[in-house]
PDB file of C-alpha atoms in Angstrom:
ATOM      1  CA  UNK A   1     -29.026  24.944  -8.797  1.00  0.00           C
ATOM      2  CA  UNK A   2     -26.451  24.990  -6.024  1.00  0.00           C
ATOM      3  CA  UNK A   3     -23.998  27.838  -6.107  1.00  0.00           C
ATOM      4  CA  UNK A   4     -20.526  27.312  -4.708  1.00  0.00           C
ATOM      5  CA  UNK A   5     -18.510  30.373  -3.765  1.00  0.00           C
ATOM      6  CA  UNK A   6     -14.924  30.712  -4.927  1.00  0.00           C
ATOM      7  CA  UNK A   7     -13.774  29.933  -1.382  1.00  0.00           C
ATOM      8  CA  UNK A   8     -15.910  26.792  -1.210  1.00  0.00           C
ATOM      9  CA  UNK A   9     -14.582  25.554  -4.544  1.00  0.00           C
ATOM     10  CA  UNK A  10     -11.011  26.266  -3.453  1.00  0.00           C
ATOM     11  CA  UNK A  11     -11.510  24.397  -0.168  1.00  0.00           C
ATOM     12  CA  UNK A  12     -12.843  21.360  -1.994  1.00  0.00           C
ATOM     13  CA  UNK A  13     -10.371  21.310  -4.869  1.00  0.00           C
ATOM     14  CA  UNK A  14      -7.258  21.868  -2.778  1.00  0.00           C
ATOM     15  CA  UNK A  15      -8.119  19.056  -0.375  1.00  0.00           C
ATOM     16  CA  UNK A  16      -9.143  16.716  -3.192  1.00  0.00           C
ATOM     17  CA  UNK A  17      -5.722  17.107  -4.832  1.00  0.00           C
ATOM     18  CA  UNK A  18      -4.228  15.375  -1.796  1.00  0.00           C
ATOM     19  CA  UNK A  19      -6.722  12.527  -1.549  1.00  0.00           C
ATOM     20  CA  UNK A  20      -5.586   9.007  -2.357  1.00  0.00           C
ATOM     21  CA  UNK A  21      -8.772   7.996  -4.157  1.00  0.00           C
ATOM     22  CA  UNK A  22      -8.073   4.275  -4.001  1.00  0.00           C
ATOM     23  CA  UNK A  23      -7.335   4.289  -0.275  1.00  0.00           C
ATOM     24  CA  UNK A  24     -10.019   6.734   0.771  1.00  0.00           C
ATOM     25  CA  UNK A  25     -12.648   5.170  -1.502  1.00  0.00           C
ATOM     26  CA  UNK A  26     -12.188   1.796   0.137  1.00  0.00           C
ATOM     27  CA  UNK A  27     -12.337   3.315   3.618  1.00  0.00           C
ATOM     28  CA  UNK A  28     -15.467   5.298   2.829  1.00  0.00           C
ATOM     29  CA  UNK A  29     -17.425   2.333   1.488  1.00  0.00           C
ATOM     30  CA  UNK A  30     -16.034   0.055   4.192  1.00  0.00           C
ATOM     31  CA  UNK A  31     -17.139   2.396   6.961  1.00  0.00           C
ATOM     32  CA  UNK A  32     -20.602   2.680   5.388  1.00  0.00           C
ATOM     33  CA  UNK A  33     -20.981  -1.098   5.537  1.00  0.00           C
ATOM     34  CA  UNK A  34     -19.611  -1.292   9.109  1.00  0.00           C
ATOM     35  CA  UNK A  35     -21.445   1.654  10.655  1.00  0.00           C
ATOM     36  CA  UNK A  36     -24.746   1.109   8.792  1.00  0.00           C
ATOM     37  CA  UNK A  37     -24.830  -2.654   8.276  1.00  0.00           C
ATOM     38  CA  UNK A  38     -28.188  -2.552   6.525  1.00  0.00           C
ATOM     39  CA  UNK A  39     -26.408  -0.963   3.545  1.00  0.00           C
ATOM     40  CA  UNK A  40     -24.853  -4.377   2.949  1.00  0.00           C
ATOM     41  CA  UNK A  41     -28.146  -5.267   1.289  1.00  0.00           C
ATOM     42  CA  UNK A  42     -26.789  -3.931  -2.006  1.00  0.00           C
ATOM     43  CA  UNK A  43     -23.669  -6.057  -1.916  1.00  0.00           C
ATOM     44  CA  UNK A  44     -24.744  -9.700  -1.539  1.00  0.00           C
ATOM     45  CA  UNK A  45     -22.149 -10.775  -4.078  1.00  0.00           C
ATOM     46  CA  UNK A  46     -19.212  -9.130  -2.313  1.00  0.00           C
ATOM     47  CA  UNK A  47     -18.280 -12.183  -0.286  1.00  0.00           C
ATOM     48  CA  UNK A  48     -17.233 -11.941   3.346  1.00  0.00           C
ATOM     49  CA  UNK A  49     -18.764  -8.918   5.099  1.00  0.00           C
ATOM     50  CA  UNK A  50     -19.099 -10.620   8.470  1.00  0.00           C
ATOM     51  CA  UNK A  51     -16.835  -8.401  10.584  1.00  0.00           C
ATOM     52  CA  UNK A  52     -15.127  -5.012  10.634  1.00  0.00           C
ATOM     53  CA  UNK A  53     -11.818  -6.500   9.494  1.00  0.00           C
ATOM     54  CA  UNK A  54     -13.502  -8.642   6.821  1.00  0.00           C
ATOM     55  CA  UNK A  55     -15.270  -5.596   5.407  1.00  0.00           C
ATOM     56  CA  UNK A  56     -12.312  -3.203   5.546  1.00  0.00           C
ATOM     57  CA  UNK A  57     -10.022  -5.824   3.979  1.00  0.00           C
ATOM     58  CA  UNK A  58     -12.489  -7.052   1.358  1.00  0.00           C
ATOM     59  CA  UNK A  59     -11.004  -6.502  -2.122  1.00  0.00           C
ATOM     60  CA  UNK A  60     -14.424  -6.000  -3.721  1.00  0.00           C
ATOM     61  CA  UNK A  61     -15.258  -3.328  -1.174  1.00  0.00           C
ATOM     62  CA  UNK A  62     -11.992  -1.545  -1.904  1.00  0.00           C
ATOM     63  CA  UNK A  63     -12.469  -1.767  -5.664  1.00  0.00           C
ATOM     64  CA  UNK A  64     -16.033  -0.544  -5.550  1.00  0.00           C
ATOM     65  CA  UNK A  65     -15.128   2.197  -3.112  1.00  0.00           C
ATOM     66  CA  UNK A  66     -12.489   3.405  -5.536  1.00  0.00           C
ATOM     67  CA  UNK A  67     -15.064   3.399  -8.347  1.00  0.00           C
ATOM     68  CA  UNK A  68     -17.539   5.412  -6.323  1.00  0.00           C
ATOM     69  CA  UNK A  69     -15.003   7.950  -5.137  1.00  0.00           C
ATOM     70  CA  UNK A  70     -13.575   8.348  -8.645  1.00  0.00           C
ATOM     71  CA  UNK A  71     -17.069   9.274  -9.767  1.00  0.00           C
ATOM     72  CA  UNK A  72     -17.222  11.742  -6.905  1.00  0.00           C
ATOM     73  CA  UNK A  73     -14.043  13.259  -8.277  1.00  0.00           C
ATOM     74  CA  UNK A  74     -15.975  13.936 -11.458  1.00  0.00           C
ATOM     75  CA  UNK A  75     -18.431  15.952  -9.401  1.00  0.00           C
ATOM     76  CA  UNK A  76     -15.611  18.193  -8.280  1.00  0.00           C
ATOM     77  CA  UNK A  77     -14.804  18.983 -11.910  1.00  0.00           C
ATOM     78  CA  UNK A  78     -18.447  19.943 -12.505  1.00  0.00           C
ATOM     79  CA  UNK A  79     -19.536  21.645  -9.331  1.00  0.00           C
ATOM     80  CA  UNK A  80     -21.669  24.132 -11.287  1.00  0.00           C
ATOM     81  CA  UNK A  81     -23.449  21.436 -13.240  1.00  0.00           C
ATOM     82  CA  UNK A  82     -24.057  18.495 -10.949  1.00  0.00           C
ATOM     83  CA  UNK A  83     -27.593  17.587 -12.033  1.00  0.00           C
ATOM     84  CA  UNK A  84     -26.608  17.110 -15.665  1.00  0.00           C
ATOM     85  CA  UNK A  85     -23.318  15.468 -14.745  1.00  0.00           C
ATOM     86  CA  UNK A  86     -25.092  12.823 -12.678  1.00  0.00           C
ATOM     87  CA  UNK A  87     -28.291  12.423 -14.737  1.00  0.00           C
ATOM     88  CA  UNK A  88     -27.323   9.051 -16.146  1.00  0.00           C
ATOM     89  CA  UNK A  89     -26.008   7.736 -12.853  1.00  0.00           C
ATOM     90  CA  UNK A  90     -29.210   8.907 -11.215  1.00  0.00           C
ATOM     91  CA  UNK A  91     -31.302   6.856 -13.621  1.00  0.00           C
ATOM     92  CA  UNK A  92     -29.025   3.880 -13.088  1.00  0.00           C
ATOM     93  CA  UNK A  93     -29.339   4.050  -9.303  1.00  0.00           C
ATOM     94  CA  UNK A  94     -33.121   4.283  -9.573  1.00  0.00           C
ATOM     95  CA  UNK A  95     -33.993   1.917 -12.401  1.00  0.00           C
ATOM     96  CA  UNK A  96     -31.298  -0.726 -12.163  1.00  0.00           C
ATOM     97  CA  UNK A  97     -29.725  -0.543  -8.717  1.00  0.00           C
ATOM     98  CA  UNK A  98     -32.865   0.422  -6.752  1.00  0.00           C
ATOM     99  CA  UNK A  99     -30.919   2.359  -4.144  1.00  0.00           C
ATOM    100  CA  UNK A 100     -32.883   4.506  -1.677  1.00  0.00           C
ATOM    101  CA  UNK A 101     -31.442   8.038  -2.009  1.00  0.00           C
ATOM    102  CA  UNK A 102     -31.107   8.167   1.763  1.00  0.00           C
ATOM    103  CA  UNK A 103     -28.016   6.053   1.208  1.00  0.00           C
ATOM    104  CA  UNK A 104     -26.366   8.856  -0.759  1.00  0.00           C
ATOM    105  CA  UNK A 105     -26.570  11.027   2.345  1.00  0.00           C
ATOM    106  CA  UNK A 106     -25.082   8.279   4.490  1.00  0.00           C
ATOM    107  CA  UNK A 107     -22.216   7.781   2.047  1.00  0.00           C
ATOM    108  CA  UNK A 108     -21.650  11.538   1.831  1.00  0.00           C
ATOM    109  CA  UNK A 109     -21.263  11.680   5.598  1.00  0.00           C
ATOM    110  CA  UNK A 110     -18.786   8.807   5.482  1.00  0.00           C
ATOM    111  CA  UNK A 111     -16.700  10.807   2.979  1.00  0.00           C
ATOM    112  CA  UNK A 112     -16.668  13.700   5.422  1.00  0.00           C
ATOM    113  CA  UNK A 113     -15.629  11.528   8.313  1.00  0.00           C
ATOM    114  CA  UNK A 114     -12.837   9.751   6.445  1.00  0.00           C
ATOM    115  CA  UNK A 115     -11.526  13.120   5.248  1.00  0.00           C
ATOM    116  CA  UNK A 116     -11.589  14.223   8.881  1.00  0.00           C
ATOM    117  CA  UNK A 117      -9.471  11.239   9.953  1.00  0.00           C
ATOM    118  CA  UNK A 118      -6.971  11.915   7.162  1.00  0.00           C
ATOM    119  CA  UNK A 119      -6.701  15.674   7.376  1.00  0.00           C
ATOM    120  CA  UNK A 120      -7.348  16.198  11.079  1.00  0.00           C
ATOM    121  CA  UNK A 121      -7.026  19.821  12.187  1.00  0.00           C
ATOM    122  CA  UNK A 122      -6.827  20.954   8.546  1.00  0.00           C
ATOM    123  CA  UNK A 123     -10.399  19.788   8.176  1.00  0.00           C
ATOM    124  CA  UNK A 124     -11.633  23.019   9.692  1.00  0.00           C
ATOM    125  CA  UNK A 125     -15.311  23.852  10.198  1.00  0.00           C
ATOM    126  CA  UNK A 126     -15.167  26.014   7.041  1.00  0.00           C
ATOM    127  CA  UNK A 127     -13.637  23.202   5.007  1.00  0.00           C
ATOM    128  CA  UNK A 128     -16.197  20.768   6.380  1.00  0.00           C
ATOM    129  CA  UNK A 129     -19.010  23.163   5.469  1.00  0.00           C
ATOM    130  CA  UNK A 130     -17.827  23.352   1.842  1.00  0.00           C
ATOM    131  CA  UNK A 131     -17.571  19.573   1.607  1.00  0.00           C
ATOM    132  CA  UNK A 132     -20.902  19.138   3.367  1.00  0.00           C
ATOM    133  CA  UNK A 133     -22.491  21.346   0.725  1.00  0.00           C
ATOM    134  CA  UNK A 134     -20.873  19.314  -2.042  1.00  0.00           C
ATOM    135  CA  UNK A 135     -21.902  15.903  -0.712  1.00  0.00           C
ATOM    136  CA  UNK A 136     -25.468  17.147  -0.208  1.00  0.00           C
ATOM    137  CA  UNK A 137     -25.530  18.545  -3.742  1.00  0.00           C
ATOM    138  CA  UNK A 138     -24.190  15.301  -5.213  1.00  0.00           C
ATOM    139  CA  UNK A 139     -26.735  13.294  -3.218  1.00  0.00           C
ATOM    140  CA  UNK A 140     -29.515  15.513  -4.558  1.00  0.00           C
ATOM    141  CA  UNK A 141     -28.175  15.242  -8.126  1.00  0.00           C
ATOM    142  CA  UNK A 142     -28.108  11.447  -7.834  1.00  0.00           C
ATOM    143  CA  UNK A 143     -31.693  11.465  -6.572  1.00  0.00           C
ATOM    144  CA  UNK A 144     -32.905  13.954  -9.173  1.00  0.00           C
ATOM    145  CA  UNK A 145     -34.032  11.475 -11.824  1.00  0.00           C
ATOM    146  CA  UNK A 146     -35.845   9.144  -9.456  1.00  0.00           C
ATOM    147  CA  UNK A 147     -39.430   8.373 -10.279  1.00  0.00           C
TER     148      UNK A 147
ATOM    149  CA  UNK B   1     -30.873  -0.122  18.582  1.00  0.00           C
ATOM    150  CA  UNK B   2     -29.126  -1.636  21.611  1.00  0.00           C
ATOM    151  CA  UNK B   3     -25.621  -0.876  22.843  1.00  0.00           C
ATOM    152  CA  UNK B   4     -23.634  -4.107  22.979  1.00  0.00           C
ATOM    153  CA  UNK B   5     -20.948  -4.727  25.596  1.00  0.00           C
ATOM    154  CA  UNK B   6     -18.349  -3.991  22.900  1.00  0.00           C
ATOM    155  CA  UNK B   7     -20.090  -0.700  22.095  1.00  0.00           C
ATOM    156  CA  UNK B   8     -20.042   0.285  25.752  1.00  0.00           C
ATOM    157  CA  UNK B   9     -16.329  -0.506  25.994  1.00  0.00           C
ATOM    158  CA  UNK B  10     -15.609   1.562  22.870  1.00  0.00           C
ATOM    159  CA  UNK B  11     -17.668   4.484  24.134  1.00  0.00           C
ATOM    160  CA  UNK B  12     -16.061   4.521  27.570  1.00  0.00           C
ATOM    161  CA  UNK B  13     -12.519   4.183  26.271  1.00  0.00           C
ATOM    162  CA  UNK B  14     -13.130   7.007  23.784  1.00  0.00           C
ATOM    163  CA  UNK B  15     -14.373   9.227  26.591  1.00  0.00           C
ATOM    164  CA  UNK B  16     -11.328   8.332  28.686  1.00  0.00           C
ATOM    165  CA  UNK B  17      -9.039   9.374  25.828  1.00  0.00           C
ATOM    166  CA  UNK B  18     -10.911  12.629  25.343  1.00  0.00           C
ATOM    167  CA  UNK B  19     -10.185  13.472  28.955  1.00  0.00           C
ATOM    168  CA  UNK B  20     -10.512  17.152  29.737  1.00  0.00           C
ATOM    169  CA  UNK B  21     -11.065  18.110  26.111  1.00  0.00           C
ATOM    170  CA  UNK B  22     -14.736  17.140  26.070  1.00  0.00           C
ATOM    171  CA  UNK B  23     -15.858  20.712  26.636  1.00  0.00           C
ATOM    172  CA  UNK B  24     -13.703  22.037  23.791  1.00  0.00           C
ATOM    173  CA  UNK B  25     -14.944  19.314  21.473  1.00  0.00           C
ATOM    174  CA  UNK B  26     -18.543  20.169  22.378  1.00  0.00           C
ATOM    175  CA  UNK B  27     -17.949  23.769  21.369  1.00  0.00           C
ATOM    176  CA  UNK B  28     -16.195  22.765  18.173  1.00  0.00           C
ATOM    177  CA  UNK B  29     -19.007  20.369  17.249  1.00  0.00           C
ATOM    178  CA  UNK B  30     -21.551  23.141  17.716  1.00  0.00           C
ATOM    179  CA  UNK B  31     -19.433  25.481  15.624  1.00  0.00           C
ATOM    180  CA  UNK B  32     -19.254  22.852  12.867  1.00  0.00           C
ATOM    181  CA  UNK B  33     -23.007  22.321  13.087  1.00  0.00           C
ATOM    182  CA  UNK B  34     -23.784  26.013  12.714  1.00  0.00           C
ATOM    183  CA  UNK B  35     -21.404  26.376   9.771  1.00  0.00           C
ATOM    184  CA  UNK B  36     -22.377  23.220   7.878  1.00  0.00           C
ATOM    185  CA  UNK B  37     -26.083  23.360   8.674  1.00  0.00           C
ATOM    186  CA  UNK B  38     -27.126  27.000   8.953  1.00  0.00           C
ATOM    187  CA  UNK B  39     -30.755  26.079   9.708  1.00  0.00           C
ATOM    188  CA  UNK B  40     -29.579  24.935  13.148  1.00  0.00           C
ATOM    189  CA  UNK B  41     -28.787  28.543  14.011  1.00  0.00           C
ATOM    190  CA  UNK B  42     -32.520  29.242  14.234  1.00  0.00           C
ATOM    191  CA  UNK B  43     -32.482  27.737  17.723  1.00  0.00           C
ATOM    192  CA  UNK B  44     -29.950  30.281  18.947  1.00  0.00           C
ATOM    193  CA  UNK B  45     -31.181  33.745  17.962  1.00  0.00           C
ATOM    194  CA  UNK B  46     -30.106  34.924  21.394  1.00  0.00           C
ATOM    195  CA  UNK B  47     -26.478  33.792  20.925  1.00  0.00           C
ATOM    196  CA  UNK B  48     -23.462  35.298  19.295  1.00  0.00           C
ATOM    197  CA  UNK B  49     -22.680  32.471  16.858  1.00  0.00           C
ATOM    198  CA  UNK B  50     -19.484  33.821  15.338  1.00  0.00           C
ATOM    199  CA  UNK B  51     -16.590  31.317  15.438  1.00  0.00           C
ATOM    200  CA  UNK B  52     -14.905  31.339  18.830  1.00  0.00           C
ATOM    201  CA  UNK B  53     -17.942  32.805  20.559  1.00  0.00           C
ATOM    202  CA  UNK B  54     -17.804  32.479  24.340  1.00  0.00           C
ATOM    203  CA  UNK B  55     -21.490  31.598  24.404  1.00  0.00           C
ATOM    204  CA  UNK B  56     -20.955  28.750  21.951  1.00  0.00           C
ATOM    205  CA  UNK B  57     -17.976  27.477  23.950  1.00  0.00           C
ATOM    206  CA  UNK B  58     -20.009  27.565  27.158  1.00  0.00           C
ATOM    207  CA  UNK B  59     -22.909  25.796  25.513  1.00  0.00           C
ATOM    208  CA  UNK B  60     -20.551  23.235  24.020  1.00  0.00           C
ATOM    209  CA  UNK B  61     -19.300  22.456  27.519  1.00  0.00           C
ATOM    210  CA  UNK B  62     -22.901  21.982  28.681  1.00  0.00           C
ATOM    211  CA  UNK B  63     -23.542  19.520  25.859  1.00  0.00           C
ATOM    212  CA  UNK B  64     -20.268  17.705  26.597  1.00  0.00           C
ATOM    213  CA  UNK B  65     -21.039  17.430  30.303  1.00  0.00           C
ATOM    214  CA  UNK B  66     -24.415  15.874  29.490  1.00  0.00           C
ATOM    215  CA  UNK B  67     -22.709  13.361  27.195  1.00  0.00           C
ATOM    216  CA  UNK B  68     -20.196  12.569  29.938  1.00  0.00           C
ATOM    217  CA  UNK B  69     -23.119  11.853  32.263  1.00  0.00           C
ATOM    218  CA  UNK B  70     -24.618   9.626  29.599  1.00  0.00           C
ATOM    219  CA  UNK B  71     -21.330   7.702  29.254  1.00  0.00           C
ATOM    220  CA  UNK B  72     -21.389   7.041  32.993  1.00  0.00           C
ATOM    221  CA  UNK B  73     -24.916   5.627  32.752  1.00  0.00           C
ATOM    222  CA  UNK B  74     -24.946   3.632  29.535  1.00  0.00           C
ATOM    223  CA  UNK B  75     -27.185   1.027  31.182  1.00  0.00           C
ATOM    224  CA  UNK B  76     -29.852   3.575  31.993  1.00  0.00           C
ATOM    225  CA  UNK B  77     -29.844   6.437  29.522  1.00  0.00           C
ATOM    226  CA  UNK B  78     -33.561   7.250  29.968  1.00  0.00           C
ATOM    227  CA  UNK B  79     -33.060   7.595  33.715  1.00  0.00           C
ATOM    228  CA  UNK B  80     -29.848   9.583  33.530  1.00  0.00           C
ATOM    229  CA  UNK B  81     -31.171  11.956  30.854  1.00  0.00           C
ATOM    230  CA  UNK B  82     -34.751  12.248  32.078  1.00  0.00           C
ATOM    231  CA  UNK B  83     -34.543  15.931  33.018  1.00  0.00           C
ATOM    232  CA  UNK B  84     -32.864  16.817  29.719  1.00  0.00           C
ATOM    233  CA  UNK B  85     -35.510  14.809  27.912  1.00  0.00           C
ATOM    234  CA  UNK B  86     -38.225  16.895  29.611  1.00  0.00           C
ATOM    235  CA  UNK B  87     -36.378  20.090  28.745  1.00  0.00           C
ATOM    236  CA  UNK B  88     -36.123  19.226  25.060  1.00  0.00           C
ATOM    237  CA  UNK B  89     -39.734  18.042  24.839  1.00  0.00           C
ATOM    238  CA  UNK B  90     -41.503  20.816  26.657  1.00  0.00           C
ATOM    239  CA  UNK B  91     -39.262  23.826  26.476  1.00  0.00           C
ATOM    240  CA  UNK B  92     -36.645  23.641  23.719  1.00  0.00           C
ATOM    241  CA  UNK B  93     -38.611  21.550  21.213  1.00  0.00           C
ATOM    242  CA  UNK B  94     -35.674  21.189  18.852  1.00  0.00           C
ATOM    243  CA  UNK B  95     -36.879  19.385  15.726  1.00  0.00           C
ATOM    244  CA  UNK B  96     -35.633  15.780  15.866  1.00  0.00           C
ATOM    245  CA  UNK B  97     -33.743  16.092  12.578  1.00  0.00           C
ATOM    246  CA  UNK B  98     -31.219  18.361  14.262  1.00  0.00           C
ATOM    247  CA  UNK B  99     -29.955  15.713  16.641  1.00  0.00           C
ATOM    248  CA  UNK B 100     -28.559  13.829  13.649  1.00  0.00           C
ATOM    249  CA  UNK B 101     -26.792  16.947  12.450  1.00  0.00           C
ATOM    250  CA  UNK B 102     -25.096  17.619  15.796  1.00  0.00           C
ATOM    251  CA  UNK B 103     -24.283  13.917  16.202  1.00  0.00           C
ATOM    252  CA  UNK B 104     -22.582  13.908  12.797  1.00  0.00           C
ATOM    253  CA  UNK B 105     -20.528  16.966  13.719  1.00  0.00           C
ATOM    254  CA  UNK B 106     -19.561  15.360  17.031  1.00  0.00           C
ATOM    255  CA  UNK B 107     -18.285  12.381  15.060  1.00  0.00           C
ATOM    256  CA  UNK B 108     -16.353  14.650  12.662  1.00  0.00           C
ATOM    257  CA  UNK B 109     -14.807  16.495  15.624  1.00  0.00           C
ATOM    258  CA  UNK B 110     -13.694  13.258  17.260  1.00  0.00           C
ATOM    259  CA  UNK B 111     -12.378  11.950  13.916  1.00  0.00           C
ATOM    260  CA  UNK B 112     -10.295  15.099  13.507  1.00  0.00           C
ATOM    261  CA  UNK B 113      -8.768  14.996  16.972  1.00  0.00           C
ATOM    262  CA  UNK B 114      -8.342  11.249  17.422  1.00  0.00           C
ATOM    263  CA  UNK B 115      -7.952   9.772  13.937  1.00  0.00           C
ATOM    264  CA  UNK B 116      -6.050   6.676  15.058  1.00  0.00           C
ATOM    265  CA  UNK B 117      -8.538   5.693  17.724  1.00  0.00           C
ATOM    266  CA  UNK B 118     -11.515   6.462  15.486  1.00  0.00           C
ATOM    267  CA  UNK B 119     -11.543   3.032  13.853  1.00  0.00           C
ATOM    268  CA  UNK B 120     -14.649   1.888  11.949  1.00  0.00           C
ATOM    269  CA  UNK B 121     -15.781  -0.183  14.941  1.00  0.00           C
ATOM    270  CA  UNK B 122     -15.348   2.714  17.379  1.00  0.00           C
ATOM    271  CA  UNK B 123     -17.049   5.021  14.874  1.00  0.00           C
ATOM    272  CA  UNK B 124     -19.989   2.623  14.711  1.00  0.00           C
ATOM    273  CA  UNK B 125     -20.275   2.430  18.523  1.00  0.00           C
ATOM    274  CA  UNK B 126     -20.175   6.204  18.893  1.00  0.00           C
ATOM    275  CA  UNK B 127     -22.758   6.665  16.141  1.00  0.00           C
ATOM    276  CA  UNK B 128     -25.012   4.244  18.018  1.00  0.00           C
ATOM    277  CA  UNK B 129     -24.349   6.089  21.283  1.00  0.00           C
ATOM    278  CA  UNK B 130     -25.294   9.494  19.867  1.00  0.00           C
ATOM    279  CA  UNK B 131     -28.356   7.951  18.232  1.00  0.00           C
ATOM    280  CA  UNK B 132     -29.388   6.418  21.561  1.00  0.00           C
ATOM    281  CA  UNK B 133     -28.934   9.735  23.378  1.00  0.00           C
ATOM    282  CA  UNK B 134     -30.913  11.534  20.656  1.00  0.00           C
ATOM    283  CA  UNK B 135     -33.715   8.994  20.958  1.00  0.00           C
ATOM    284  CA  UNK B 136     -33.941   9.566  24.707  1.00  0.00           C
ATOM    285  CA  UNK B 137     -33.921  13.352  24.279  1.00  0.00           C
ATOM    286  CA  UNK B 138     -36.818  13.207  21.806  1.00  0.00           C
ATOM    287  CA  UNK B 139     -38.712  10.401  23.557  1.00  0.00           C
ATOM    288  CA  UNK B 140     -41.276  12.645  25.258  1.00  0.00           C
ATOM    289  CA  UNK B 141     -41.996  14.850  22.231  1.00  0.00           C
ATOM    290  CA  UNK B 142     -45.417  13.322  21.714  1.00  0.00           C
TER     291      UNK B 142
END
């Protein structure tokens, strides 16, 4: 089980309080689809994903991004218990969605990068390290039930 | 993975905007790498890796200068980086996974310092650029 220090938890929670989940969620998923276009394979029914502006402006991308990031917010409430928290979602991603867990790492890195663009110099190396640990732990939790 | 003309434009204009800060950003990216991915420190047992270390700053400048060279030779990365490729293959032998980690931290550093310019399209081009450089640096490993 991953252990987060008090400082790491504080770094994550204090930044999260200032995140606009709807806005950031859309940006995170949008950037995933722009920077790693092969991830579009999971979103055939999302409509127009043909260009950067189409993707970033796509309402389905924004809505789904918000959904995903909201779920991530749940992780922050359960940082000591991620595997159990994400057990059901892990099964869903394996059995129904058939998502390669590598994609969780890619998405995690997109979260980091969007946070960096929003928080700039406040996103210090220490803050990044805490968030890096969290996104890795969530990715592992989501992959835990794969078979 | 091929750099398109648009990618090359994005990469060059980013490097123009960075200007004289490339060295600082190189050091910061290394610092971020060591803090987020402690396993990367195993390649620097001979360095003082505490934040602000002069050795890390100097090494960051080295990395940045190499990237600046790469930017100037986007049409011939293997040629421009041949000596560095030899160095990494025969002497340094840094496990290939680590190039992704440093590349990610370079992207985070640039995103922090130039959030407005770091659009998704520019982000994509830079990710491709760092991937291309990493591929060249590991191309002679075996």
